[in-house]
Short mmCIF file of C-alpha atoms in Angstrom, two decimals:
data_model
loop_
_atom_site.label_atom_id
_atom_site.label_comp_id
_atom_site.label_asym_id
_atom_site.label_seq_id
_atom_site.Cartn_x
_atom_site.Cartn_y
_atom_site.Cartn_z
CA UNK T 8 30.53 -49.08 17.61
CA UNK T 9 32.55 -48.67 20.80
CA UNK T 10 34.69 -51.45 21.96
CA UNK T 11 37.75 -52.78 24.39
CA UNK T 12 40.48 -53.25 21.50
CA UNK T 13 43.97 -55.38 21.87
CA UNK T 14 46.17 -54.09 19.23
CA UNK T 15 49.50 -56.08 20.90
CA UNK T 16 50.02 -58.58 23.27
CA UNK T 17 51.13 -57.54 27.07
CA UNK T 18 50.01 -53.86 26.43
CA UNK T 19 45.96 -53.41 27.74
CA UNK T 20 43.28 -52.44 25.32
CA UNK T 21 42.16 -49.82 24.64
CA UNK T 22 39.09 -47.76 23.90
CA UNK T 23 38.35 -47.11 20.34
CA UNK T 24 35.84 -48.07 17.24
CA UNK T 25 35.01 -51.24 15.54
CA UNK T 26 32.50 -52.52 12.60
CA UNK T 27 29.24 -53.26 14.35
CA UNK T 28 29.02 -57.41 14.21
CA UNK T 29 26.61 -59.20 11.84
CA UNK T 30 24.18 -61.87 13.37
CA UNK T 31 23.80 -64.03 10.29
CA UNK T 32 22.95 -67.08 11.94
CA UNK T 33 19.26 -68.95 12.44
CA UNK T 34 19.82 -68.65 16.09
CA UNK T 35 22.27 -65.57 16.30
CA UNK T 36 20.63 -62.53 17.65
CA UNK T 37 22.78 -58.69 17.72
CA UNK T 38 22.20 -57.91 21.67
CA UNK T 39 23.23 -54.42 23.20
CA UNK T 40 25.67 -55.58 25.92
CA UNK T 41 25.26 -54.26 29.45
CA UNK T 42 28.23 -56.08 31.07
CA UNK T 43 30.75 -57.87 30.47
CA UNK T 44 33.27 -59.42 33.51
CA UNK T 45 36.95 -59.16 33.59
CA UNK T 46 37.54 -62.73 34.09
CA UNK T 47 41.39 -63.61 34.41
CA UNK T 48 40.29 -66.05 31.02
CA UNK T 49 39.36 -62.61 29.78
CA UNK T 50 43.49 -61.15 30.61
CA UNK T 51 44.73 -64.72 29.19
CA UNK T 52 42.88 -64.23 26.06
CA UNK T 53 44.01 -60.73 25.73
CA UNK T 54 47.62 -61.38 26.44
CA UNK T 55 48.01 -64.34 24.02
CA UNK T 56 48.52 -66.80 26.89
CA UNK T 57 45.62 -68.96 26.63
CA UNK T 58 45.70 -72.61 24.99
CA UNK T 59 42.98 -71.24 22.94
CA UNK T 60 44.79 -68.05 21.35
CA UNK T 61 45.27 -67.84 17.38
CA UNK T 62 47.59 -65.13 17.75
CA UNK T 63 45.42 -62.66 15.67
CA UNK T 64 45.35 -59.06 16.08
CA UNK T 65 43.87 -57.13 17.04
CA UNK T 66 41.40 -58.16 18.84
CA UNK T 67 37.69 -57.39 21.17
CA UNK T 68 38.20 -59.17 24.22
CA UNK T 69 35.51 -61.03 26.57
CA UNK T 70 34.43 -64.29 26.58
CA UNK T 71 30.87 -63.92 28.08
CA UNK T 72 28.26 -60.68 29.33
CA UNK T 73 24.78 -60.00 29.71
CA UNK T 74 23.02 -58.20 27.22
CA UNK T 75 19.59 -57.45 26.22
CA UNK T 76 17.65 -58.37 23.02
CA UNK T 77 16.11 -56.67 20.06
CA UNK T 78 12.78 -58.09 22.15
CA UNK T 79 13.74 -56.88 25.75
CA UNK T 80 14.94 -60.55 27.10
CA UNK T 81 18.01 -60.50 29.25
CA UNK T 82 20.45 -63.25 27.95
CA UNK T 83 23.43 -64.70 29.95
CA UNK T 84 25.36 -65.33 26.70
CA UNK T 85 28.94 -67.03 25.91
CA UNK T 86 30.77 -65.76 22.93
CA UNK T 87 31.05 -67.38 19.96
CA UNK T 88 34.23 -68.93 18.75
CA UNK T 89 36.04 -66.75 16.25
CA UNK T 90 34.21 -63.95 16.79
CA UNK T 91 34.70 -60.40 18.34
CA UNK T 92 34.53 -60.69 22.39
CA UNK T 93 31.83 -59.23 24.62
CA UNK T 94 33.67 -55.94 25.82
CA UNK T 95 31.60 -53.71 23.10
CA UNK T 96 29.08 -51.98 22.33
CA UNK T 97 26.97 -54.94 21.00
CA UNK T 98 27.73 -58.21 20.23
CA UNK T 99 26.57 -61.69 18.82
CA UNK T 100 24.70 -63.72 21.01
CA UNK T 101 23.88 -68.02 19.95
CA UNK T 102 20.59 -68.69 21.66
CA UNK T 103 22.25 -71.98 21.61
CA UNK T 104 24.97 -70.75 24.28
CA UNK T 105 22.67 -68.55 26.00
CA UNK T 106 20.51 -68.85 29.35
CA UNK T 107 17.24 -66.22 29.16
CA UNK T 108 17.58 -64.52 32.93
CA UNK T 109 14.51 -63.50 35.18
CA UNK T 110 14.01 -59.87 34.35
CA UNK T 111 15.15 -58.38 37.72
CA UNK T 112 18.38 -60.22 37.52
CA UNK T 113 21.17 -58.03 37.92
CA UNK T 114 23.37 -57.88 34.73
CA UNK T 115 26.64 -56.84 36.75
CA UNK T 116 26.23 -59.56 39.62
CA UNK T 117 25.68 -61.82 36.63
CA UNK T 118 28.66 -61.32 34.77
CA UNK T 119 30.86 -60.60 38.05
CA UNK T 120 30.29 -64.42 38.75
CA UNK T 121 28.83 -66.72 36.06
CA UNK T 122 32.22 -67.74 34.73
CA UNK T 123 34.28 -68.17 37.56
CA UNK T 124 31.17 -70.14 39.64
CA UNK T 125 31.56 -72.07 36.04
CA UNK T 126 34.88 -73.63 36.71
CA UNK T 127 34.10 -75.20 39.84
CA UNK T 128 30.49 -76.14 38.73
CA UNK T 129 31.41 -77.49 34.83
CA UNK T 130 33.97 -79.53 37.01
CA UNK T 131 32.07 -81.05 39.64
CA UNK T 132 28.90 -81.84 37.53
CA UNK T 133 30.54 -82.58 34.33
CA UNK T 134 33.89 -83.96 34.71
CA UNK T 135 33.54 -86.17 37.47
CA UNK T 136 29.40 -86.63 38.09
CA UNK T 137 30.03 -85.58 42.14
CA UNK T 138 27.02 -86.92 44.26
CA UNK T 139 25.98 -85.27 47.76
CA UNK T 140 27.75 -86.33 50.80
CA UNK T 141 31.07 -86.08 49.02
CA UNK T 142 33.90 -84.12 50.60
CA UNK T 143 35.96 -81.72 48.43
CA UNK T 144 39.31 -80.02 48.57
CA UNK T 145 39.76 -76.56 47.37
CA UNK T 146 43.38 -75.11 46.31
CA UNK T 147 43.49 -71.72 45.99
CA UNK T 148 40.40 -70.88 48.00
CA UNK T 149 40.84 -67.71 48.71
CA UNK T 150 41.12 -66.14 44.78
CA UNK T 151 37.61 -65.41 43.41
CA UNK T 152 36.84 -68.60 41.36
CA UNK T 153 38.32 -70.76 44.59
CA UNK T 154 36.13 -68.80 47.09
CA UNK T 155 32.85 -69.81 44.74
CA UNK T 156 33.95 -73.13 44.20
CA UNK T 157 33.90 -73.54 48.54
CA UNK T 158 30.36 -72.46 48.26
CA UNK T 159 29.20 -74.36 45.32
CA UNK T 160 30.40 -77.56 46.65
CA UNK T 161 28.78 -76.96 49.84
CA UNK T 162 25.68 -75.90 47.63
CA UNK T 163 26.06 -79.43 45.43
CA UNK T 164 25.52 -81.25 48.88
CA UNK T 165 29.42 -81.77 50.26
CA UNK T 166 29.73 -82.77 53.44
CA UNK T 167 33.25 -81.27 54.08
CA UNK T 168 34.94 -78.55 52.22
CA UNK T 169 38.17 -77.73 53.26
CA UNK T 170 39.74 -74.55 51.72
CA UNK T 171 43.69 -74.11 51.31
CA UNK T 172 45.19 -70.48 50.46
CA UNK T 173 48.71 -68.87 50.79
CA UNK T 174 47.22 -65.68 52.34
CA UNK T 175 45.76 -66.71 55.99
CA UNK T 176 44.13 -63.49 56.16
CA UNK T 177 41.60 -64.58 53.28
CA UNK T 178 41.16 -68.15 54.61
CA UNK T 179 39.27 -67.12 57.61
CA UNK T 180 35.43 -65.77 55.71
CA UNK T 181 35.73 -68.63 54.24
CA UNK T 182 34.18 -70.91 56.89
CA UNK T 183 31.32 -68.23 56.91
CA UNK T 184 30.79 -69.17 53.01
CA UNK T 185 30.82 -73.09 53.50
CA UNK T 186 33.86 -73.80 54.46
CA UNK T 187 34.36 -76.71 57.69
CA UNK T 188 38.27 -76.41 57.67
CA UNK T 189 40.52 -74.26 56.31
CA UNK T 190 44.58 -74.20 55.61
CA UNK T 191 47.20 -72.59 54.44
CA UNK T 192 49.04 -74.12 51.53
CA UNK T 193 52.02 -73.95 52.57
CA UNK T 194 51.34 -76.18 55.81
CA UNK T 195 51.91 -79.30 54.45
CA UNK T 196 51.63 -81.09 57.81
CA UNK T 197 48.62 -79.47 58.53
CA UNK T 198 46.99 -79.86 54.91
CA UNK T 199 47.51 -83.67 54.84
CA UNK T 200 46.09 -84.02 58.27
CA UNK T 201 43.07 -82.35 57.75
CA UNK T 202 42.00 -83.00 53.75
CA UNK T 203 43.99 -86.50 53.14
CA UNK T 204 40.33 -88.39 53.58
CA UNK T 205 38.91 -86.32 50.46
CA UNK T 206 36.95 -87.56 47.58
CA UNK T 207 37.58 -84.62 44.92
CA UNK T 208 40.68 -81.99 44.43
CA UNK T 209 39.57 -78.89 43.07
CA UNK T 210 42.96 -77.17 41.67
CA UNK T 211 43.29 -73.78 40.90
CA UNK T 212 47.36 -73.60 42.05
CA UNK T 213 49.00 -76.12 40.11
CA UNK T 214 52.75 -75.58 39.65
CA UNK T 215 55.35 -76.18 43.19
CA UNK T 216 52.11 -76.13 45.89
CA UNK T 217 50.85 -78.87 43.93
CA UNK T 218 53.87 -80.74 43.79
CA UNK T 219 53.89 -80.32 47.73
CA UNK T 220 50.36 -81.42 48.20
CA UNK T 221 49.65 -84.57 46.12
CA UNK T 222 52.70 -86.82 47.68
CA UNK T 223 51.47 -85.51 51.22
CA UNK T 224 47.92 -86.07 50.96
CA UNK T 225 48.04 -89.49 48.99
CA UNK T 226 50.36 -90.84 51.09
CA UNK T 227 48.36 -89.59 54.30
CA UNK T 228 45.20 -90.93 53.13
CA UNK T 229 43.63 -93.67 55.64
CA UNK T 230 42.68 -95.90 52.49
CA UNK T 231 44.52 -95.19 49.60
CA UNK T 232 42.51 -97.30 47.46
CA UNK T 233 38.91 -94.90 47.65
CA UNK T 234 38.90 -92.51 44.95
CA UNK T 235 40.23 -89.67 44.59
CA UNK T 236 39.38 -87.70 41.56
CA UNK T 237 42.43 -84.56 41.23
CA UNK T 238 41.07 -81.70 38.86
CA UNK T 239 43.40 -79.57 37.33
CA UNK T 240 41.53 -76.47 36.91
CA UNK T 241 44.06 -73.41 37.08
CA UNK T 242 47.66 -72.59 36.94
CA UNK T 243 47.89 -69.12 38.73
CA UNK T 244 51.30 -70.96 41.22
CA UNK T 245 52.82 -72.27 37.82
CA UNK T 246 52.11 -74.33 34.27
CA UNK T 247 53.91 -77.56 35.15
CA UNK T 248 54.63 -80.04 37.92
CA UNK T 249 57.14 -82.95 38.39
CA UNK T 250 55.22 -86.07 38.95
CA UNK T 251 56.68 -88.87 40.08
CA UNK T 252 54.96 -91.96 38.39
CA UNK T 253 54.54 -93.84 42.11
CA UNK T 254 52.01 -91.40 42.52
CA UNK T 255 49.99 -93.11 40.39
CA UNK T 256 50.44 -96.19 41.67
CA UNK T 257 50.51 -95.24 45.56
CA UNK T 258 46.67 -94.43 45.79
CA UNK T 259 43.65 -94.36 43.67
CA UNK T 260 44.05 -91.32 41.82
CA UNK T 261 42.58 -89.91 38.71
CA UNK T 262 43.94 -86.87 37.25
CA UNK T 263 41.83 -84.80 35.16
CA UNK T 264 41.54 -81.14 33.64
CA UNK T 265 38.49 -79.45 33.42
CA UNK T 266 37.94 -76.36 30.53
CA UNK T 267 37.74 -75.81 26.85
CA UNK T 268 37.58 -78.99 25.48
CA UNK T 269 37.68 -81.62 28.29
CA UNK T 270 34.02 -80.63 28.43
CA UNK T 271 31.87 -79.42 24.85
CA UNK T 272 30.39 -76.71 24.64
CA UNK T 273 27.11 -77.88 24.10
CA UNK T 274 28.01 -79.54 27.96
CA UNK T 275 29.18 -76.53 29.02
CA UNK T 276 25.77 -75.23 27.93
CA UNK T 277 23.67 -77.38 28.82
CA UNK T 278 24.83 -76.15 32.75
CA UNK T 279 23.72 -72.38 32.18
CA UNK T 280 20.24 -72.44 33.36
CA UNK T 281 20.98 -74.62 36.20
CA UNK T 282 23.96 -72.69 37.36
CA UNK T 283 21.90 -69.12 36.76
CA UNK T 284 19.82 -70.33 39.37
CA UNK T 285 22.24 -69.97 42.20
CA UNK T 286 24.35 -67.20 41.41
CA UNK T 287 22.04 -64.82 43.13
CA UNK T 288 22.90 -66.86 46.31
CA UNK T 289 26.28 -66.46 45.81
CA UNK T 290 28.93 -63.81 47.15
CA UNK T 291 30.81 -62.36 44.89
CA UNK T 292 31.18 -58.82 44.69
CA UNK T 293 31.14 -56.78 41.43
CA UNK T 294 32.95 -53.89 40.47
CA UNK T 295 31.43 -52.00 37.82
CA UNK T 296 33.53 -49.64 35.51
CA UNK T 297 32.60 -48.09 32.59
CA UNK T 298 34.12 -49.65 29.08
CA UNK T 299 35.87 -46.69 28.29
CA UNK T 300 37.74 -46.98 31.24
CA UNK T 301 39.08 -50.24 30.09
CA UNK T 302 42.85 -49.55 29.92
CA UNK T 303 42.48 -48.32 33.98
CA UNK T 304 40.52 -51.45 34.76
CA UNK T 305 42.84 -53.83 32.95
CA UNK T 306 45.78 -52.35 35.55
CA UNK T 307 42.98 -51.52 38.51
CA UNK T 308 43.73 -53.79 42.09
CA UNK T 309 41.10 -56.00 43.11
CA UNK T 310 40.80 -57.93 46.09
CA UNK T 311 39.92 -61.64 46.34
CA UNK T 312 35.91 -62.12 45.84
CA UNK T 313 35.59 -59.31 43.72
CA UNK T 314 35.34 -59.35 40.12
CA UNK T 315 35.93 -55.86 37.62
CA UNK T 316 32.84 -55.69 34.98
CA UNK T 317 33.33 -53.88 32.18
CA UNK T 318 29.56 -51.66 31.14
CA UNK T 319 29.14 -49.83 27.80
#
């Protein structure tokens, strides 16, 4: 069968042949794949960057799609661990980390959005239990997983959502998709006087906007001792930060990650059907390409709120 194929890391895959998968498993089923998202999990995979890689080449990237089954159901499916990824032909699908879709779903929207809407979701539901009324603090709004995360707070009953971006020309649609304030990240001042109250961090910057933010908003905050629950969620500004330990002691903070492993997969799972539900209600907007345009796609610009999906 066809498939997206890594044969070195830093160098984009490329369109060529692989043996067909075997479902072998009580609750594996072979699906025909009709779209598969470009996630940037998908380009850390494929690069050898993620904490997950094993370093083995080559390798079928993709970590989720859509696909259809031998008996015409539409699955939402995440791949399995070990296995070839998503961007082929066909792949393995675990009914166990799948979510059967309404039949008029559309397979692109769904795999534009289900995994970056996951990040925000797994975090706020899983990680940390948030309750309506909340308020919640997005860094790095204005990238695609950030710009979902502004709406699925507001759609998990926050009360405030303030969005913080370096590019002020993508903060401002963000009040139109839920956001009350918005900043850029760089405005320190600004970003301490207007989110310092907050009960939840959602942080997709990391790295020296991070280091910037936390000592401003912690010291800012009107009673440091209310909790404040800090989720480390992505890395695009940077891997590491300095911390200075009277951070910890300074306010009530709880720092936390939220991904592979800090929640199971079975958790992870267990989220699917709830979070299919929304995703027609959110904006995202897909950008189709065909899979054996992969090695174009891999390089292709895309805006913020967009997502590239890969179809066979």
């Amino acid at each position: 069968m066809h498939a997206a194929i890594v044969h070195a890391f830093g160098s984009p895959p490329r369109y060529g042949t692989v043996p067909e998968p075997v479902a072998d498993g009580a609750d594996e089923v072979l699906v025909d794949v009709l779209a598969a998202g470009l996630h940037p999990r998908v380009r850390s995979g494929a690069d050898g960057s993620h904490y997950t890689s094993d370093g083995v080449l080559p390798l079928v990237p993709g970590v989720d799609a859509v696909g259809r089954a031998p008996g015409g159901e539409l699955l939402y499916f995440v791949a399995l661990d070990g296995e070839p990824g998503t961007m082929a032909e066909r792949a393995v699908a675990d009914r166990r980390r799948a979510v059967v879709l309404p039949p008029d779903a559309d397979p692109v929207a769904v795999a534009a959005a289900m995994n970056p809407a996951m990040s925000s979701w797994i975090a706020l539901r899983s990680r940390i239990g948030f309750r309506p009324g909340g308020s919640v603090l997005v860094l790095g709004a204005t990238g695609g997983a950030g710009r979902l995360a502004v709406q699925i707070a507001r759609r998990l009953g926050a009360a405030r959502v303030v969005g913080a971006g370096r590019d002020e020309r993508r903060l401002a649609p963000l009040r139109a998709l839920g956001a009350d304030a918005t900043v850029r990240l760089d405005d320190t001042a600004r970003l301490a006087e207007t989110a310092a109250d907050v009960d939840v961090v959602l942080d997709y910057v990391w790295g020296p906007p991070t280091e910037q933010a936390m000592p401003a908003l912690l010291r800012a905050r009107k009673d440091r001792s209310k909790p404040l629950s800090w989720i480390q969620i992505g890395s695009v500004a940077g891997a590491e930060i300095t911390l200075p330990s009277a951070l910890l002691r300074v306010a009530n903070l709880t720092l936390l990650g939220s991904g592979q492993g800090s929640v199971s997969t079975a958790g992870i799972v267990a989220e699917l059907p709830s979070l299919a539900e929304v995703i027609p209600d959110l904006a995202m907007e897909a950008l189709p390409m065909p899979l054996d345009r992969v090695e174009q796609a891999w390089s292709a610009p895309v805006e913020a709120g967009r997502r590239i999906v890969l179809v066979p």
